[in-house]
Coordinates of C-alpha atoms (C1' of nucleotides) in Angstrom, one line a residue:
Chain O
X1 CA -50.2 -219.7 70.7
X2 CA -53.4 -217.9 71.5
X3 CA -55.2 -215.9 68.8
X4 CA -55.4 -212.1 69.1
X5 CA -57.3 -210.7 72.0
X6 CA -60.0 -208.3 71.2
X7 CA -58.6 -204.9 70.5
X8 CA -54.9 -205.9 70.3
X9 CA -52.6 -206.1 67.4
X10 CA -51.7 -209.7 66.6
X11 CA -48.2 -209.1 65.2
X12 CA -47.3 -207.0 68.3
X13 CA -48.8 -209.7 70.6
X14 CA -46.5 -212.2 68.9
X15 CA -43.4 -210.1 69.1
X16 CA -44.0 -209.5 72.8
X17 CA -44.4 -213.3 73.2
X18 CA -41.0 -213.6 71.7
X19 CA -39.5 -211.2 74.2
X20 CA -41.2 -213.0 77.0
X21 CA -39.3 -216.1 76.0
X22 CA -36.3 -214.4 77.6
X23 CA -37.7 -214.1 81.1
X24 CA -36.0 -217.2 82.3
X25 CA -33.4 -217.9 79.6
X26 CA -30.6 -215.7 78.3
X27 CA -29.8 -217.3 75.0
X28 CA -32.1 -218.8 72.4
X29 CA -31.9 -219.9 68.8
X30 CA -34.6 -219.0 66.2
X31 CA -35.9 -222.5 66.1
X32 CA -36.1 -222.7 69.9
X33 CA -38.2 -219.5 69.9
X34 CA -40.4 -220.9 67.2
X35 CA -41.0 -223.9 69.4
X36 CA -41.7 -221.9 72.5
X37 CA -44.1 -219.6 70.8
X38 CA -45.7 -222.0 68.3
X39 CA -45.0 -219.6 65.5
X40 CA -43.6 -220.4 62.1
X41 CA -39.8 -220.0 61.8
X42 CA -40.2 -217.4 59.0
X43 CA -42.7 -215.4 61.2
X44 CA -40.2 -215.5 64.1
X45 CA -37.4 -214.5 61.8
X46 CA -39.3 -211.4 60.7
X47 CA -40.5 -210.4 64.1
X48 CA -36.9 -210.8 65.5
X49 CA -35.7 -208.5 62.7
X50 CA -37.9 -205.8 64.2
X51 CA -36.9 -206.5 67.7
X52 CA -33.2 -206.5 66.7
X53 CA -33.4 -203.3 64.6
X54 CA -34.8 -201.4 67.6
X55 CA -32.3 -202.9 70.1
X56 CA -34.6 -205.1 72.1
X57 CA -32.8 -208.3 71.1
X58 CA -29.3 -208.8 69.8
X59 CA -27.5 -211.6 68.1
X60 CA -24.5 -213.0 69.9
X61 CA -21.7 -212.8 67.4
X62 CA -20.0 -216.1 68.5
X63 CA -22.9 -218.4 69.3
X64 CA -25.4 -216.7 66.9
X65 CA -28.0 -217.1 69.5
X66 CA -30.5 -214.3 70.3
X67 CA -30.4 -212.5 73.6
X68 CA -32.0 -209.5 75.2
X69 CA -30.7 -206.2 73.9
X70 CA -29.6 -203.0 75.5
X71 CA -32.9 -201.3 75.2
X72 CA -34.4 -203.5 77.9
X73 CA -31.8 -202.3 80.4
X74 CA -32.3 -198.7 79.2
X75 CA -36.1 -198.9 79.8
X76 CA -35.6 -200.7 83.1
X77 CA -33.5 -197.8 84.4
X78 CA -36.5 -195.5 83.8
X79 CA -39.0 -197.7 85.6
X80 CA -40.1 -195.2 88.3
X81 CA -39.2 -196.2 91.8
X82 CA -42.9 -196.6 92.6
X83 CA -43.1 -199.4 90.1
X84 CA -40.1 -201.3 91.4
X85 CA -41.4 -204.6 92.8
X86 CA -39.3 -204.1 95.9
X87 CA -41.4 -201.0 96.6
X88 CA -44.7 -202.4 95.6
X89 CA -44.4 -205.4 97.8
X90 CA -43.1 -203.7 100.9
X91 CA -46.5 -203.1 102.6
X92 CA -47.4 -206.8 102.3
X93 CA -44.1 -207.8 103.7
X94 CA -44.6 -205.5 106.6
X95 CA -48.0 -206.9 107.2
X96 CA -46.6 -210.5 107.2
X97 CA -43.8 -209.4 109.6
X98 CA -46.4 -207.9 111.9
X99 CA -48.3 -211.1 112.0
X100 CA -45.4 -213.6 112.3
X101 CA -42.9 -211.4 114.1
X102 CA -40.0 -212.7 112.1
X103 CA -37.7 -211.3 109.4
X104 CA -39.2 -211.2 105.9
X105 CA -37.0 -211.3 102.7
X106 CA -37.7 -211.3 99.0
X107 CA -35.2 -213.0 96.7
X108 CA -34.9 -213.3 92.9
X109 CA -32.7 -215.7 91.0
X110 CA -29.9 -214.2 88.8
X111 CA -28.0 -216.9 87.0
X112 CA -26.6 -219.3 89.6
X113 CA -27.1 -216.8 92.5
X114 CA -30.0 -215.3 94.3
X115 CA -30.3 -211.6 95.2
X116 CA -32.0 -210.2 98.2
X117 CA -34.1 -207.4 96.7
X118 CA -36.2 -206.4 99.7
X119 CA -36.2 -207.1 103.5
X120 CA -38.3 -206.2 106.6
X121 CA -36.5 -206.8 109.8
X122 CA -38.0 -208.7 112.8
X123 CA -38.9 -206.2 115.5
X124 CA -37.3 -208.1 118.4
X125 CA -34.3 -209.8 116.7
X126 CA -31.1 -207.8 116.2
X127 CA -29.2 -210.5 114.4
X128 CA -27.4 -209.7 111.2
X129 CA -29.0 -210.3 107.9
X130 CA -27.6 -210.0 104.4
X131 CA -28.1 -206.5 103.1
X132 CA -30.4 -205.7 100.3
X133 CA -28.6 -206.3 97.0
X134 CA -26.5 -209.1 98.5
X135 CA -25.8 -212.1 96.3
X136 CA -26.1 -215.5 97.9
X137 CA -25.5 -219.0 96.5
X138 CA -28.4 -221.1 95.3
X139 CA -27.3 -224.3 97.0
X140 CA -28.4 -223.2 100.6
X141 CA -31.5 -221.8 102.1
X142 CA -35.2 -222.3 101.8
X143 CA -35.6 -219.5 99.2
X144 CA -32.9 -221.2 97.0
X145 CA -34.9 -224.4 97.0
X146 CA -38.0 -222.4 95.9
X147 CA -36.1 -220.6 93.2
X148 CA -35.0 -223.9 91.8
X149 CA -38.1 -226.1 92.4
X150 CA -40.5 -223.7 90.7
X151 CA -38.1 -222.6 87.9
X152 CA -38.6 -223.8 84.3
X153 CA -37.2 -227.3 83.6
X154 CA -34.3 -226.0 81.6
X155 CA -33.1 -223.9 84.5
X156 CA -33.5 -226.8 86.9
X157 CA -31.5 -229.1 84.7
X158 CA -28.7 -226.6 84.3
X159 CA -28.4 -226.0 88.1
X160 CA -28.5 -229.8 88.8
X161 CA -25.9 -230.3 86.1
X162 CA -23.6 -227.7 87.7
X163 CA -23.9 -229.4 91.0
X164 CA -23.8 -233.0 89.9
X165 CA -20.5 -233.7 91.6
X166 CA -21.7 -232.5 94.9
X167 CA -25.3 -233.8 95.2
X168 CA -27.3 -237.0 95.0
X169 CA -29.2 -236.0 91.9
X170 CA -32.1 -238.4 92.4
X171 CA -32.6 -237.3 96.0
X172 CA -32.4 -233.6 95.0
X173 CA -35.0 -234.1 92.3
X174 CA -37.3 -235.9 94.8
X175 CA -36.8 -233.0 97.2
X176 CA -37.7 -230.5 94.6
X177 CA -40.8 -232.5 93.6
X178 CA -41.8 -232.6 97.3
X179 CA -41.5 -228.8 97.6
X180 CA -43.6 -228.3 94.5
X181 CA -46.2 -230.6 96.0
X182 CA -46.6 -228.8 99.3
X183 CA -45.9 -225.4 97.8
X184 CA -43.2 -224.2 100.1
X185 CA -39.6 -225.1 101.3
X186 CA -37.9 -225.1 104.7
X187 CA -34.3 -224.9 105.8
X188 CA -32.7 -225.4 109.2
X189 CA -29.2 -223.9 109.8
X190 CA -28.3 -224.2 106.2
X191 CA -26.9 -220.6 105.7
X192 CA -26.4 -219.6 109.3
X193 CA -26.2 -221.5 112.6
X194 CA -29.3 -221.3 114.8
X195 CA -31.5 -219.9 112.0
X196 CA -34.4 -221.6 110.2
X197 CA -36.5 -220.3 107.2
X198 CA -39.7 -221.0 105.3
X199 CA -40.1 -219.8 101.7
X200 CA -42.9 -219.7 99.1
X201 CA -42.9 -218.8 95.4
X202 CA -44.2 -215.5 94.1
X203 CA -45.8 -216.0 90.6
X204 CA -46.8 -213.4 88.1
X205 CA -50.2 -213.4 86.4
X206 CA -48.7 -215.7 83.7
X207 CA -47.9 -218.2 86.4
X208 CA -44.2 -217.7 86.0
X209 CA -41.9 -217.6 89.0
X210 CA -40.6 -214.1 89.7
X211 CA -39.4 -214.2 93.3
X212 CA -39.2 -216.2 96.5
X213 CA -40.8 -214.9 99.7
X214 CA -38.9 -216.0 102.8
X215 CA -39.6 -215.9 106.6
X216 CA -36.6 -216.5 108.8
X217 CA -35.8 -216.6 112.5
X218 CA -34.1 -218.4 115.3
X219 CA -34.7 -222.1 115.8
X220 CA -36.4 -221.7 119.2
X221 CA -39.2 -219.7 117.5
X222 CA -39.2 -221.4 114.1
X223 CA -39.6 -225.0 115.1
X224 CA -40.6 -227.6 112.5
X225 CA -44.1 -227.5 114.0
X226 CA -44.8 -223.9 113.6
X227 CA -43.0 -223.6 110.3
X228 CA -45.8 -225.9 109.0
X229 CA -48.3 -223.8 110.8
X230 CA -46.9 -220.6 109.1
X231 CA -46.6 -222.1 105.6
X232 CA -50.2 -221.5 104.7
X233 CA -50.0 -217.9 105.6
X234 CA -46.7 -217.4 103.8
X235 CA -48.1 -219.0 100.6
X236 CA -51.2 -216.9 100.8
X237 CA -49.1 -213.8 101.3
X238 CA -46.9 -214.7 98.3
X239 CA -50.1 -215.2 96.2
X240 CA -51.3 -211.7 97.2
X241 CA -47.9 -210.3 96.1
X242 CA -48.2 -212.0 92.8
X243 CA -51.5 -210.3 92.3
X244 CA -50.0 -206.9 93.1
X245 CA -47.5 -207.3 90.3
X246 CA -49.3 -206.4 87.1
Chain I
X1 CA -42.1 -191.7 61.8
X2 CA -40.0 -193.7 59.5
X3 CA -41.5 -196.3 57.2
X4 CA -40.8 -199.9 57.7
X5 CA -37.3 -201.1 57.3
X6 CA -36.7 -203.9 54.8
X7 CA -37.6 -207.2 56.5
X8 CA -39.2 -205.9 59.6
X9 CA -42.8 -205.9 60.7
X10 CA -44.3 -202.4 60.6
X11 CA -46.8 -202.8 63.5
X12 CA -44.0 -204.2 65.7
X13 CA -41.7 -201.4 64.8
X14 CA -44.4 -198.9 65.8
X15 CA -45.1 -200.7 69.1
X16 CA -41.4 -200.7 70.0
X17 CA -41.3 -196.9 69.1
X18 CA -44.0 -196.5 71.7
X19 CA -42.0 -198.3 74.3
X20 CA -39.0 -196.3 73.5
X21 CA -40.9 -193.1 74.3
X22 CA -40.4 -194.2 78.0
X23 CA -36.6 -194.1 77.9
X24 CA -36.6 -190.7 79.5
X25 CA -40.1 -190.2 80.8
X26 CA -42.1 -192.2 83.3
X27 CA -45.6 -191.1 82.6
X28 CA -47.2 -190.3 79.2
X29 CA -50.8 -189.8 77.9
X30 CA -52.0 -191.4 74.7
X31 CA -52.0 -188.1 72.8
X32 CA -48.4 -187.4 74.0
X33 CA -47.3 -190.7 72.7
X34 CA -49.1 -190.0 69.4
X35 CA -47.2 -186.8 69.1
X36 CA -43.8 -188.3 70.0
X37 CA -44.2 -191.1 67.5
X38 CA -46.2 -189.4 64.7
X39 CA -48.8 -192.1 64.8
X40 CA -52.6 -191.7 64.7
X41 CA -54.3 -191.7 68.1
X42 CA -56.4 -194.7 67.2
X43 CA -53.3 -196.6 66.1
X44 CA -51.5 -195.8 69.4
X45 CA -54.6 -196.9 71.3
X46 CA -54.6 -200.3 69.7
X47 CA -50.8 -200.8 70.0
X48 CA -51.0 -199.8 73.6
X49 CA -53.7 -202.4 74.1
X50 CA -51.2 -205.1 73.1
X51 CA -48.4 -203.7 75.2
X52 CA -50.7 -203.4 78.2
X53 CA -52.2 -206.9 77.8
X54 CA -48.7 -208.4 77.9
X55 CA -47.6 -206.3 80.9
X56 CA -45.1 -204.1 79.0
X57 CA -47.0 -200.9 79.9
X58 CA -49.6 -200.3 82.5
X59 CA -52.2 -197.6 83.1
X60 CA -51.8 -195.6 86.3
X61 CA -55.1 -195.8 88.1
X62 CA -55.1 -192.3 89.4
X63 CA -53.5 -190.2 86.7
X64 CA -54.6 -192.5 83.8
X65 CA -51.3 -192.0 82.2
X66 CA -49.4 -194.8 80.7
X67 CA -46.1 -196.1 82.3
X68 CA -43.8 -199.0 81.8
X69 CA -45.0 -202.3 83.1
X70 CA -43.7 -205.0 85.3
X71 CA -42.4 -207.1 82.4
X72 CA -39.6 -204.6 81.6
X73 CA -38.2 -205.2 85.1
X74 CA -38.7 -208.9 84.8
X75 CA -36.8 -209.0 81.5
X76 CA -34.1 -206.7 82.8
X77 CA -33.4 -209.1 85.7
X78 CA -32.6 -211.7 83.1
X79 CA -30.2 -209.6 81.1
X80 CA -27.1 -211.7 81.4
X81 CA -24.3 -210.1 83.4
X82 CA -22.2 -210.0 80.2
X83 CA -24.7 -207.6 78.7
X84 CA -24.9 -205.3 81.6
X85 CA -23.5 -201.9 80.5
X86 CA -21.5 -201.7 83.7
X87 CA -19.6 -204.8 82.5
X88 CA -19.4 -203.9 78.8
X89 CA -17.9 -200.5 79.5
X90 CA -15.4 -201.6 82.1
X91 CA -12.4 -202.2 79.8
X92 CA -12.7 -198.8 78.2
X93 CA -12.9 -197.2 81.7
X94 CA -9.7 -199.1 82.6
X95 CA -8.0 -197.9 79.5
X96 CA -9.0 -194.3 80.3
X97 CA -7.8 -194.7 83.9
X98 CA -4.4 -196.1 82.7
X99 CA -4.0 -193.0 80.4
X100 CA -5.1 -190.3 82.8
X101 CA -4.2 -192.0 86.1
X102 CA -7.4 -190.7 87.8
X103 CA -10.6 -192.3 89.2
X104 CA -13.1 -193.1 86.5
X105 CA -16.9 -193.3 87.2
X106 CA -20.0 -193.9 85.3
X107 CA -23.3 -192.4 86.4
X108 CA -26.9 -192.7 85.2
X109 CA -29.8 -190.5 86.2
X110 CA -32.7 -192.0 88.1
X111 CA -35.5 -189.4 88.8
X112 CA -33.8 -186.6 90.7
X113 CA -30.7 -188.6 91.7
X114 CA -27.8 -190.1 89.9
X115 CA -26.5 -193.6 90.5
X116 CA -22.9 -194.6 90.3
X117 CA -23.1 -197.8 88.3
X118 CA -19.4 -198.5 87.6
X119 CA -16.0 -197.3 88.9
X120 CA -12.3 -197.8 88.3
X121 CA -10.1 -196.5 91.0
X122 CA -7.1 -194.4 90.5
X123 CA -3.9 -196.4 91.1
X124 CA -2.2 -193.9 93.4
X125 CA -5.1 -192.2 95.2
X126 CA -6.5 -194.0 98.2
X127 CA -9.2 -191.4 98.9
X128 CA -12.7 -192.6 99.5
X129 CA -15.2 -192.6 96.7
X130 CA -18.9 -193.4 96.7
X131 CA -19.5 -197.1 96.3
X132 CA -21.1 -198.6 93.2
X133 CA -24.8 -198.4 93.5
X134 CA -24.6 -195.2 95.6
X135 CA -27.3 -192.6 94.9
X136 CA -26.1 -189.0 94.8
X137 CA -27.9 -185.7 94.3
X138 CA -28.2 -184.1 90.9
X139 CA -27.4 -180.6 92.0
X140 CA -23.6 -181.1 92.6
X141 CA -20.8 -182.6 90.5
X142 CA -19.7 -182.5 86.9
X143 CA -21.7 -185.7 86.0
X144 CA -24.8 -184.1 87.4
X145 CA -24.4 -181.2 85.1
X146 CA -24.0 -183.6 82.1
X147 CA -27.0 -185.7 83.1
X148 CA -29.1 -182.5 83.1
X149 CA -27.6 -180.6 80.2
X150 CA -27.9 -183.4 77.7
X151 CA -31.3 -184.7 79.0
X152 CA -34.5 -184.1 77.0
X153 CA -36.1 -180.6 77.5
X154 CA -38.9 -182.0 79.6
X155 CA -36.5 -183.5 82.2
X156 CA -34.5 -180.3 82.2
X157 CA -37.6 -178.2 82.9
X158 CA -38.7 -180.5 85.6
X159 CA -35.4 -180.4 87.4
X160 CA -35.1 -176.6 87.0
X161 CA -38.6 -176.3 88.3
X162 CA -37.8 -178.4 91.4
X163 CA -34.8 -176.1 92.2
X164 CA -36.2 -172.8 91.3
X165 CA -36.1 -171.6 94.8
X166 CA -32.4 -172.3 95.1
X167 CA -30.9 -171.3 91.8
X168 CA -30.6 -168.4 89.4
X169 CA -32.6 -170.1 86.6
X170 CA -31.3 -167.9 83.8
X171 CA -27.6 -168.4 84.9
X172 CA -28.2 -172.2 85.3
X173 CA -29.7 -172.4 81.8
X174 CA -26.8 -170.5 80.4
X175 CA -24.4 -172.9 82.2
X176 CA -26.2 -175.9 80.7
X177 CA -26.1 -174.3 77.2
X178 CA -22.3 -173.7 77.7
X179 CA -21.8 -177.4 78.6
X180 CA -23.7 -178.5 75.6
X181 CA -21.6 -176.3 73.5
X182 CA -18.2 -177.6 74.6
X183 CA -19.5 -181.1 75.1
X184 CA -18.3 -181.6 78.7
X185 CA -18.7 -180.3 82.3
X186 CA -16.3 -179.6 85.1
X187 CA -16.7 -179.2 88.8
X188 CA -14.3 -178.0 91.6
X189 CA -14.9 -179.0 95.2
X190 CA -18.7 -179.3 94.6
X191 CA -19.2 -182.7 96.3
X192 CA -16.0 -183.1 98.2
X193 CA -13.3 -180.6 99.4
X194 CA -10.1 -180.8 97.3
X195 CA -11.6 -182.8 94.5
X196 CA -12.3 -181.8 90.9
X197 CA -14.0 -183.7 88.1
X198 CA -14.6 -183.6 84.4
X199 CA -17.6 -185.4 82.8
X200 CA -18.8 -186.1 79.3
X201 CA -22.1 -187.6 78.0
X202 CA -22.5 -191.2 76.8
X203 CA -25.1 -191.4 74.0
X204 CA -26.7 -194.5 72.5
X205 CA -27.0 -195.1 68.7
X206 CA -30.2 -193.1 68.7
X207 CA -28.4 -190.1 70.2
X208 CA -30.1 -190.4 73.5
X209 CA -28.2 -189.8 76.7
X210 CA -27.7 -193.0 78.7
X211 CA -24.8 -192.2 81.1
X212 CA -22.2 -189.7 82.2
X213 CA -18.6 -190.6 82.1
X214 CA -16.6 -188.9 84.9
X215 CA -12.9 -188.4 85.7
X216 CA -12.1 -187.2 89.2
X217 CA -9.1 -186.4 91.2
X218 CA -7.4 -184.0 93.6
X219 CA -7.1 -180.3 92.7
X220 CA -3.3 -180.4 92.5
X221 CA -3.5 -182.9 89.6
X222 CA -6.8 -181.7 88.0
X223 CA -6.2 -178.0 87.5
X224 CA -8.4 -176.0 85.2
X225 CA -5.7 -176.2 82.6
X226 CA -5.3 -179.9 82.3
X227 CA -9.1 -180.5 82.8
X228 CA -9.4 -178.7 79.4
X229 CA -6.5 -180.8 78.1
X230 CA -8.2 -184.0 79.2
X231 CA -11.7 -183.1 78.0
X232 CA -11.1 -184.2 74.4
X233 CA -9.9 -187.6 75.5
X234 CA -12.8 -188.0 77.8
X235 CA -15.3 -187.1 75.1
X236 CA -13.7 -189.5 72.7
X237 CA -13.8 -192.3 75.3
X238 CA -17.5 -191.6 76.0
X239 CA -18.2 -191.8 72.2
X240 CA -16.4 -195.1 72.1
X241 CA -18.6 -196.3 74.9
X242 CA -21.7 -195.2 73.1
X243 CA -20.7 -197.3 70.2
X244 CA -20.1 -200.4 72.4
X245 CA -23.7 -200.3 73.5
X246 CA -25.9 -201.8 70.9
Chain P
dC1 C1' -72.3 -172.9 80.0
dT2 C1' -69.4 -173.5 76.0
dA3 C1' -65.3 -174.8 73.8
dA4 C1' -61.3 -177.5 73.7
dT5 C1' -58.9 -181.6 74.6
dT6 C1' -58.2 -186.4 75.4
dG7 C1' -59.4 -191.0 75.0
dT8 C1' -62.4 -194.5 72.6
dT9 C1' -65.0 -196.9 69.0
dT10 C1' -66.3 -198.0 64.3
dC11 C1' -65.5 -199.5 59.6
dA12 C1' -64.1 -199.4 54.6
dC13 C1' -60.1 -200.3 52.4
dA14 C1' -55.4 -201.0 51.2
dT15 C1' -51.5 -203.3 52.3
dG16 C1' -48.9 -205.8 55.2
dA17 C1' -48.2 -210.3 57.8
dT18 C1' -48.3 -214.9 57.1
dG19 C1' -46.7 -219.7 56.4
dA20 C1' -45.7 -223.1 52.9
dA21 C1' -42.1 -224.3 50.1
dA22 C1' -37.7 -224.0 48.7
dC23 C1' -33.0 -222.7 49.4
dT24 C1' -28.4 -222.3 51.8
dA25 C1' -25.1 -223.4 55.2
dA26 C1' -23.3 -225.9 58.8
dG27 C1' -23.0 -229.9 61.6
dT28 C1' -23.6 -234.9 62.3
dT29 C1' -23.4 -239.6 61.2
dA30 C1' -22.2 -243.7 58.8
Chain V
dT1 C1' -16.2 -238.6 51.8
dA2 C1' -21.0 -238.7 51.0
dA3 C1' -25.5 -238.5 52.7
dC4 C1' -28.5 -236.9 56.0
dT5 C1' -30.3 -233.7 59.4
dT6 C1' -30.9 -229.3 61.4
dA7 C1' -31.0 -224.4 61.7
dG8 C1' -31.5 -220.2 59.5
dT9 C1' -33.0 -217.5 55.4
dT10 C1' -35.6 -216.1 51.3
dT11 C1' -39.6 -215.9 48.2
dC12 C1' -44.4 -215.1 47.1
dA13 C1' -49.5 -215.9 46.7
dT14 C1' -53.1 -215.1 49.6
dC15 C1' -56.2 -213.0 52.7
dA16 C1' -56.6 -211.4 57.2
dT17 C1' -55.0 -207.7 59.6
dG18 C1' -53.7 -202.8 60.6
dT19 C1' -54.8 -198.4 59.6
dG20 C1' -56.6 -193.7 59.9
dA21 C1' -60.6 -190.8 59.1
dA22 C1' -64.6 -189.7 61.3
dA23 C1' -67.6 -189.7 64.9
dC24 C1' -68.5 -190.1 69.7
dA25 C1' -68.0 -189.8 74.9
dA26 C1' -66.0 -187.9 78.8
dT27 C1' -63.3 -184.6 81.1
dT28 C1' -61.1 -180.2 81.6
dA29 C1' -60.5 -175.3 81.0
dG30 C1' -62.0 -170.7 80.3

DNA sequence: CTAATTGTTTCACATGATGAAACTAAGTTA
DNA sequence: TAACTTAGTTTCATCATGTGAAACAATTAG
């Protein structure tokens, strides 16, 4: 991996790189971590010893794979509310709602589900939407497509493998490739009759997917034509959100 | 602080110690971190440079204090559900409910509120309880007293300072000292008429408070007498929970 | 205005981090 | 069953890195 940045501590940089391997995977072996980080196995072993001793990673007793430890949860509890992405991104979501006049939602993937972590309601629509915190499946909706299409390859393979009995794998992969190409996904009446949605990925500064930004509304306002018209604005807004997250 | 453990990487140990300063504080200056960790300011400065470069801490632009960065949230999202403390501790909560026959709850502190992160309902009571995820104030209830009494001194001072217009500070401090002495807190009809509660602290392996375990029920079953009788069992159960968390 | 405090930079030096090599254990294949 | 492969662990010579003391700059307090 990259050599030490000026002014940083190389061993610490490396240990944090190991932790960051767990942003989209829950279980990893030592050799897998060495491959992901480009570090020697003996180096990874020692750095993991430090992370494990302080509770940042733990060793699963049955699989012997490494996973994130309790301290990550403990620290996350103490993230102040002002730093919560759901709070940081709210003004930009409100700005987008004011421009487009539709309901704006933000979703993250959690295993084989997505969670609605923030929402700004359309001013004129009074239809029901899933409450914040709701867990929804990943096989319907524009944001589900985004959370799969822009996920790492391992996650995509796992989801596709889970669904192999229900989908045309080849057609699904083509659909995901098309979404990556245009940079957004659409859905029409997939989760709810009469409702369409457009969704774009939110990436962090390391170009990793962190959330899906979604605009939804009734079919008479979100036609295929103006979904395409809105896509550029939604992608641009998602990019602005990515820049707001450190 | 302590010298390197056998087989760990000293610089990484130190950087993680810096991160762990944020388990009960949201904002810290460089000198404060140096004091908490016993490290030289120039050492802390360099280690923070690594943590900041990778997004684990960030510098507040107005106060210039350090705070936890976005990556902590991002990693916590990927903690697998099996590692979520609310999941890990559920069997022990069920065991306690089966013994005592009352409603068991687990609370964590978040700023000036507490959050109910897990609950096991009494088998015979059908009274309403706050749903999981509910935010409740910290100035009522046995678990509130525990979350204050066993918090670090800074947190206690901050809460007391917030409430100084509404409480007898001296009496409150005496009450907190008494709770620390016996190891548990009680409340009678503080949040809800006809309901009493007993609460004990859950500490992690570093003896830091992570949650409050609470048993609640109607006054006719939770008299002062049998709250005292139950306290020992509740404390013992909270200790078992602390050992379950890595 | 002066003193104190916090944060930042520099650099000589000691030691800690590294990876190559070897080893152990477990799983896979023929 | 034996041989091979893979993953994880240990050892150690080497040198690059991490450290803290000192000095400096900026800000705050009296």
